[in-house]
Amino acid sequence: MGGIDQAFVQEPEQRPKPSTIEVDGIPVIDMSVSGTGGIEKLASEIGNACRKWGFFQVINHGVPLELRQRVEKVAKAFFDLPIEEKRKAKRDELNFTGYHDEEHTKNVRDWKEVFDMLIEDPTFLPASPDPDDEEIRTYSNKWPENPPEFRETCQEYCREVEKLAFKLLELISLSLGLPANRLSDFFKHQTGMLRLNYYPPCPSPELALGVGRHRDGGALTVLAQDDVGGLQIRRQSDGEWIPIKPIPNAYIVNIADALQVWSNDLYVSAEHRVVVNSERERFSIPLFFFPSHYVKVKPLEELVNEQNPAKYKEYSWGKYYVNRTGSNYKKLEAENLQIDHFKTPESE
């Protein structure tokens, strides 16, 4: 099928179409503000972007450019290694950190390789999605031998982008009319991770996707992408796929499912995907910001009243995460768990 393995081929309706859409794109928000008035304006801009798009880009965000360039350099050096070398740090069924080249989205294999690492090492998660299983498992990072500076660079980068994620979380809380620290306690023992994505050139980019359409399951995603482009988001108003134009040294931020639930659908976790091309390799580095495993996710009580009842039933973040992680690992008969499963009958 066009020179690629059948496992990568998308269903006809999911295949990327050549886009002629010219759009302004998602909001670009400058974070270099000071004073109460500046912070209120910034929170308001972020709130508008979260309602309309579920995505925005930030500039003047405080993450040093030199550090970002260093992590991009070690990512490229790692993915350039021979496959046997990369597979020495391969993820397995007992530990989902490390190298992986068989990720599935919606049961179709993605045209990419990844390296995953936990932000908190160790990280604690339920042993299984079974609600009656109380066992907690400890996960630690798996590191490659090469490049030698890989571990230290990635850990330093994680810390800086994590600071940005906490700052964004505070601004999102303010934009909902809540205290800045309203969501912070949910992340005391956060379970998030940093991922290095590598998308090789694809001989049949019209048949495959780097990542199939999906919504992120956690709270926030903070993404660095290179200048190649390929990320597309689904516009709320008409369902069209809109390309996100790379801006040098900007971060792309998207609302994920837990934040949509906390906001009781005021903010939207938008579907997105990655298209590939036949000429240039592409790198991106998302930080997935996830709550502590014991957090029960449900609409925040301040945002619920008689006129606006809760649209979701409570669910355990840890159990939900473990269920989804297992389904990305291999092809399953059914699609993995989504927040729609927790919709209240009244809101459907």
Coordinates of C-alpha atoms in Angstrom, one line a residue:
M1 CA 0.0 0.0 0.0
G2 CA 2.1 2.9 -1.3
G3 CA 5.3 1.4 0.2
I4 CA 4.3 1.4 3.8
D5 CA 3.2 -1.4 6.1
Q6 CA -0.6 -1.9 6.3
A7 CA -0.4 -1.3 10.1
F8 CA 0.2 2.4 9.5
V9 CA -2.6 3.0 6.9
Q10 CA -5.4 5.1 8.2
E11 CA -9.1 4.5 7.3
P12 CA -10.0 6.6 4.2
E13 CA -12.0 9.1 6.2
Q14 CA -9.0 9.8 8.6
R15 CA -6.4 10.3 5.9
P16 CA -4.9 13.8 5.6
K17 CA -6.1 15.8 2.6
P18 CA -4.0 18.5 1.0
S19 CA -5.1 21.7 2.8
T20 CA -5.6 25.0 1.1
I21 CA -7.1 26.6 4.2
E22 CA -5.5 29.9 5.1
V23 CA -6.3 30.8 8.7
D24 CA -5.0 33.2 11.3
G25 CA -4.4 30.2 13.6
I26 CA -4.6 29.9 17.3
P27 CA -3.9 32.8 19.6
V28 CA -0.3 33.8 20.4
I29 CA -0.1 35.1 24.0
D30 CA 2.8 37.1 25.4
M31 CA 3.5 36.1 29.0
S32 CA 5.8 39.0 29.8
V33 CA 3.5 41.0 32.0
S34 CA 3.7 42.6 35.4
G35 CA 1.3 44.0 37.9
T36 CA -2.3 42.9 38.8
G37 CA -3.8 44.5 35.7
G38 CA -1.4 42.7 33.4
I39 CA -2.0 39.3 35.0
E40 CA -5.8 39.8 34.8
K41 CA -5.5 40.7 31.1
L42 CA -3.2 37.7 30.5
A43 CA -5.7 35.3 32.4
S44 CA -8.5 36.7 30.3
E45 CA -6.7 36.1 27.0
I46 CA -5.9 32.5 28.1
G47 CA -9.5 32.0 29.1
N48 CA -10.8 33.1 25.7
A49 CA -8.3 30.8 23.9
C50 CA -9.4 27.9 26.1
R51 CA -13.0 28.4 25.3
K52 CA -12.7 29.0 21.6
W53 CA -9.8 26.7 20.6
G54 CA -8.5 24.7 23.6
F55 CA -5.1 25.6 22.2
F56 CA -2.8 28.6 22.3
Q57 CA 0.9 29.5 21.8
V58 CA 3.0 31.4 24.4
I59 CA 6.0 33.6 23.9
N60 CA 8.3 35.2 26.5
H61 CA 7.5 32.2 28.7
G62 CA 10.7 32.0 30.8
V63 CA 12.1 28.7 29.5
P64 CA 15.7 29.4 28.4
L65 CA 16.2 29.1 24.7
E66 CA 19.7 27.6 25.2
L67 CA 18.2 24.8 27.3
R68 CA 15.6 24.0 24.7
Q69 CA 18.3 23.9 22.0
R70 CA 20.3 21.5 24.1
V71 CA 17.4 19.1 24.6
E72 CA 16.6 19.2 20.9
K73 CA 20.2 18.3 20.2
V74 CA 20.2 15.3 22.5
A75 CA 16.9 14.1 21.1
K76 CA 18.2 14.1 17.6
A77 CA 21.5 12.4 18.7
F78 CA 19.4 9.7 20.4
F79 CA 17.1 9.0 17.5
D80 CA 20.0 9.0 15.1
L81 CA 21.5 6.0 16.9
P82 CA 21.2 2.5 15.3
I83 CA 17.9 0.8 16.2
E84 CA 19.7 -1.9 18.3
E85 CA 21.2 0.8 20.5
K86 CA 17.9 2.6 20.9
R87 CA 16.1 -0.7 21.8
K88 CA 18.5 -1.2 24.8
A89 CA 16.2 1.4 26.5
K90 CA 13.0 0.0 25.1
R91 CA 9.8 0.2 27.1
D92 CA 8.0 -3.0 28.1
E93 CA 4.7 -4.1 29.6
L94 CA 6.0 -3.5 33.2
N95 CA 7.6 -0.1 32.6
F96 CA 6.2 2.3 30.1
T97 CA 9.2 4.7 30.2
G98 CA 12.0 4.6 27.6
Y99 CA 12.1 4.1 23.8
H100 CA 9.1 2.9 21.9
D101 CA 8.4 2.6 18.1
E102 CA 5.0 0.8 18.1
E103 CA 2.6 3.4 19.5
H104 CA -1.1 3.1 18.4
T105 CA -3.7 5.8 18.3
K106 CA -7.3 4.7 17.7
N107 CA -5.9 1.3 17.0
V108 CA -3.7 2.4 14.0
R109 CA 0.1 2.5 14.3
D110 CA 1.6 6.0 14.4
W111 CA 4.4 6.9 12.0
K112 CA 6.9 7.9 14.8
E113 CA 9.4 6.8 17.4
V114 CA 9.2 8.1 21.0
F115 CA 11.2 8.3 24.2
D116 CA 9.2 8.8 27.4
M117 CA 10.4 9.9 30.9
L118 CA 8.6 10.6 34.1
I119 CA 8.8 14.1 35.5
E120 CA 8.7 12.7 39.1
D121 CA 11.1 9.8 39.6
P122 CA 9.8 7.6 41.2
T123 CA 6.1 8.0 40.1
F124 CA 3.3 6.1 41.9
L125 CA 0.4 4.7 39.9
P126 CA -2.3 2.0 40.4
A127 CA -1.2 -1.5 39.4
S128 CA -4.3 -2.0 37.3
P129 CA -7.5 -0.2 36.1
D130 CA -9.6 -2.6 38.2
P131 CA -11.5 -0.3 40.8
D132 CA -11.2 -3.0 43.5
D133 CA -7.4 -3.5 43.1
E134 CA -5.7 -1.2 45.7
E135 CA -2.1 -2.1 44.8
I136 CA 0.1 0.8 43.9
R137 CA 3.1 0.3 41.7
T138 CA 6.3 2.4 41.6
Y139 CA 7.7 3.4 38.3
S140 CA 11.2 4.7 37.6
N141 CA 12.9 6.1 34.5
K142 CA 14.8 4.0 32.1
W143 CA 17.8 5.9 30.6
P144 CA 19.9 5.2 27.5
E145 CA 23.7 5.0 27.8
N146 CA 24.1 7.4 24.8
P147 CA 24.3 10.2 24.3
P148 CA 26.0 10.6 27.7
E149 CA 24.4 14.0 28.5
F150 CA 20.9 12.7 27.7
R151 CA 19.7 12.1 31.2
E152 CA 21.0 15.3 32.8
T153 CA 19.8 17.6 29.9
C154 CA 16.3 16.0 29.9
Q155 CA 15.9 16.3 33.7
E156 CA 17.0 20.0 33.6
Y157 CA 14.6 20.7 30.8
C158 CA 11.7 18.9 32.6
R159 CA 12.1 21.1 35.6
E160 CA 12.0 24.4 33.6
V161 CA 8.9 23.4 31.6
E162 CA 7.2 22.0 34.7
K163 CA 7.6 25.6 36.2
L164 CA 5.9 27.0 33.1
A165 CA 3.1 24.4 33.4
F166 CA 2.4 25.4 37.0
K167 CA 2.4 29.1 36.0
L168 CA -0.1 28.3 33.2
L169 CA -2.3 26.3 35.6
E170 CA -2.5 29.4 37.9
L171 CA -3.5 31.6 35.0
I172 CA -6.1 29.1 33.9
S173 CA -7.5 29.0 37.5
L174 CA -7.7 32.8 37.5
S175 CA -9.4 32.8 34.1
L176 CA -12.2 30.6 35.6
G177 CA -12.7 33.2 38.4
L178 CA -11.0 31.0 41.0
P179 CA -7.9 31.6 43.2
A180 CA -4.6 31.1 41.4
N181 CA -3.7 28.0 43.6
R182 CA -7.1 26.3 43.2
L183 CA -5.8 23.4 41.1
S184 CA -2.2 23.2 42.5
D185 CA -3.0 20.6 45.2
F186 CA -4.1 18.1 42.5
F187 CA -0.4 18.0 41.4
K188 CA 1.4 17.3 44.7
H189 CA 2.5 13.9 43.5
Q190 CA 2.0 14.5 39.8
T191 CA 2.2 11.6 37.3
G192 CA 3.2 13.5 34.2
M193 CA 5.9 12.8 31.7
L194 CA 8.1 14.4 29.1
R195 CA 8.1 12.8 25.6
L196 CA 10.6 13.1 22.8
N197 CA 8.8 12.5 19.4
Y198 CA 10.6 11.7 16.2
Y199 CA 8.7 11.6 12.9
P200 CA 10.9 10.2 10.1
P201 CA 10.1 11.1 6.5
C202 CA 7.2 8.9 5.2
P203 CA 7.1 7.6 1.7
S204 CA 3.3 7.7 1.7
P205 CA 2.3 10.8 3.8
E206 CA -1.2 10.8 2.3
L207 CA -2.0 7.4 3.9
A208 CA -0.4 7.6 7.4
L209 CA -0.4 10.0 10.3
G210 CA 2.4 10.8 12.8
V211 CA -0.2 10.7 15.5
G212 CA -3.9 9.9 14.7
R213 CA -6.7 12.1 15.9
H214 CA -7.0 12.2 19.7
R215 CA -7.5 14.3 22.7
D216 CA -5.0 14.4 25.5
G217 CA -6.1 12.7 28.7
G218 CA -4.4 14.8 31.4
A219 CA -4.7 18.4 32.5
L220 CA -2.3 20.4 30.2
T221 CA 0.2 19.7 27.4
V222 CA 3.1 22.1 26.8
L223 CA 4.7 21.4 23.5
A224 CA 8.0 22.5 21.8
Q225 CA 7.9 21.8 18.1
D226 CA 10.6 22.4 15.4
D227 CA 10.2 24.5 12.3
V228 CA 8.9 21.6 10.1
G229 CA 5.2 21.8 11.2
G230 CA 2.7 19.0 11.1
L231 CA 0.5 19.5 14.1
Q232 CA -3.1 20.2 13.2
I233 CA -6.1 20.9 15.5
R234 CA -9.8 20.3 14.8
R235 CA -11.6 23.6 14.7
Q236 CA -14.7 23.6 17.0
S237 CA -16.9 25.7 14.6
D238 CA -16.7 23.5 11.5
G239 CA -14.6 20.4 12.2
E240 CA -11.9 21.5 9.7
W241 CA -8.3 20.5 10.4
I242 CA -6.2 23.6 11.0
P243 CA -2.4 23.6 10.8
I244 CA -0.5 25.2 13.7
K245 CA 2.3 27.3 12.3
P246 CA 5.6 27.0 14.1
I247 CA 6.8 30.1 15.8
P248 CA 10.5 30.1 16.8
N249 CA 10.9 29.5 20.6
A250 CA 7.2 29.5 21.3
Y251 CA 5.4 26.8 23.2
I252 CA 2.0 25.3 22.1
V253 CA -0.3 24.8 25.1
N254 CA -3.4 22.7 24.9
I255 CA -6.2 22.0 27.4
A256 CA -6.6 18.3 28.1
D257 CA -9.5 16.2 29.3
A258 CA -9.2 16.6 33.1
L259 CA -9.2 20.4 32.7
Q260 CA -12.3 20.1 30.5
V261 CA -14.0 18.2 33.3
W262 CA -12.8 20.5 36.1
S263 CA -14.2 23.5 34.1
N264 CA -17.5 21.6 33.5
D265 CA -17.1 22.0 29.7
L266 CA -16.4 25.8 29.9
Y267 CA -13.0 24.9 28.4
V268 CA -12.5 22.4 25.6
S269 CA -10.0 19.6 25.1
A270 CA -9.6 19.8 21.3
E271 CA -8.9 16.9 19.0
H272 CA -5.6 17.1 17.2
R273 CA -3.3 15.0 15.0
V274 CA 0.1 15.1 13.4
V275 CA 0.6 14.8 9.6
V276 CA 3.9 13.6 8.2
N277 CA 5.8 14.5 5.0
S278 CA 8.1 12.6 2.6
E279 CA 11.1 15.0 2.8
R280 CA 11.9 16.2 6.3
E281 CA 12.2 14.5 9.6
R282 CA 10.4 16.3 12.4
F283 CA 10.9 16.5 16.2
S284 CA 8.6 17.7 18.9
I285 CA 8.8 17.6 22.7
P286 CA 5.6 17.6 24.7
L287 CA 5.4 17.8 28.5
F288 CA 2.2 16.0 29.6
F289 CA 1.0 17.5 32.9
F290 CA -1.0 15.0 34.9
P291 CA -2.5 15.0 38.4
S292 CA -1.5 12.8 41.3
H293 CA -2.8 9.2 41.0
Y294 CA -5.2 9.5 43.9
V295 CA -7.0 12.6 42.6
K296 CA -10.7 12.2 41.9
V297 CA -11.6 14.2 38.8
K298 CA -15.0 15.9 38.7
P299 CA -16.4 19.4 37.9
L300 CA -15.2 22.0 40.4
E301 CA -18.0 22.8 42.9
E302 CA -17.5 26.6 42.4
L303 CA -18.5 26.1 38.7
V304 CA -21.6 24.0 39.3
N305 CA -25.1 25.2 40.3
E306 CA -28.7 24.5 39.6
Q307 CA -28.6 26.3 36.3
N308 CA -25.3 24.6 35.4
P309 CA -25.3 21.1 36.9
A310 CA -22.2 18.8 36.8
K311 CA -21.8 17.3 33.4
Y312 CA -19.5 14.5 34.5
K313 CA -19.4 11.8 37.2
E314 CA -16.3 11.6 39.4
Y315 CA -13.5 9.3 38.2
S316 CA -10.1 8.3 39.6
W317 CA -7.3 9.9 37.6
G318 CA -4.8 7.0 38.3
K319 CA -7.3 4.3 37.2
Y320 CA -8.2 6.3 34.1
Y321 CA -4.5 6.8 33.2
V322 CA -3.5 3.2 33.6
N323 CA -6.4 2.1 31.4
R324 CA -5.4 4.5 28.6
T325 CA -1.7 3.8 28.9
G326 CA -2.3 0.1 28.3
S327 CA -4.4 0.7 25.2
N328 CA -1.6 2.8 23.6
Y329 CA 0.8 0.0 24.0
K330 CA -0.8 -2.5 21.6
K331 CA -3.8 -2.8 19.3
L332 CA -7.0 -3.5 21.2
E333 CA -10.4 -4.6 20.0
A334 CA -12.1 -1.5 21.5
E335 CA -11.2 2.2 21.6
N336 CA -9.6 3.3 24.9
L337 CA -11.4 5.0 27.7
Q338 CA -12.5 8.6 27.1
I339 CA -14.0 11.3 29.4
D340 CA -17.3 10.9 27.5
H341 CA -17.7 7.6 29.4
F342 CA -18.3 9.7 32.6
K343 CA -20.9 12.1 31.2
T344 CA -23.9 12.5 33.4
P345 CA -27.2 11.3 31.9
E346 CA -28.6 14.8 32.0
S347 CA -25.8 16.3 29.9
E348 CA -25.9 13.7 27.1

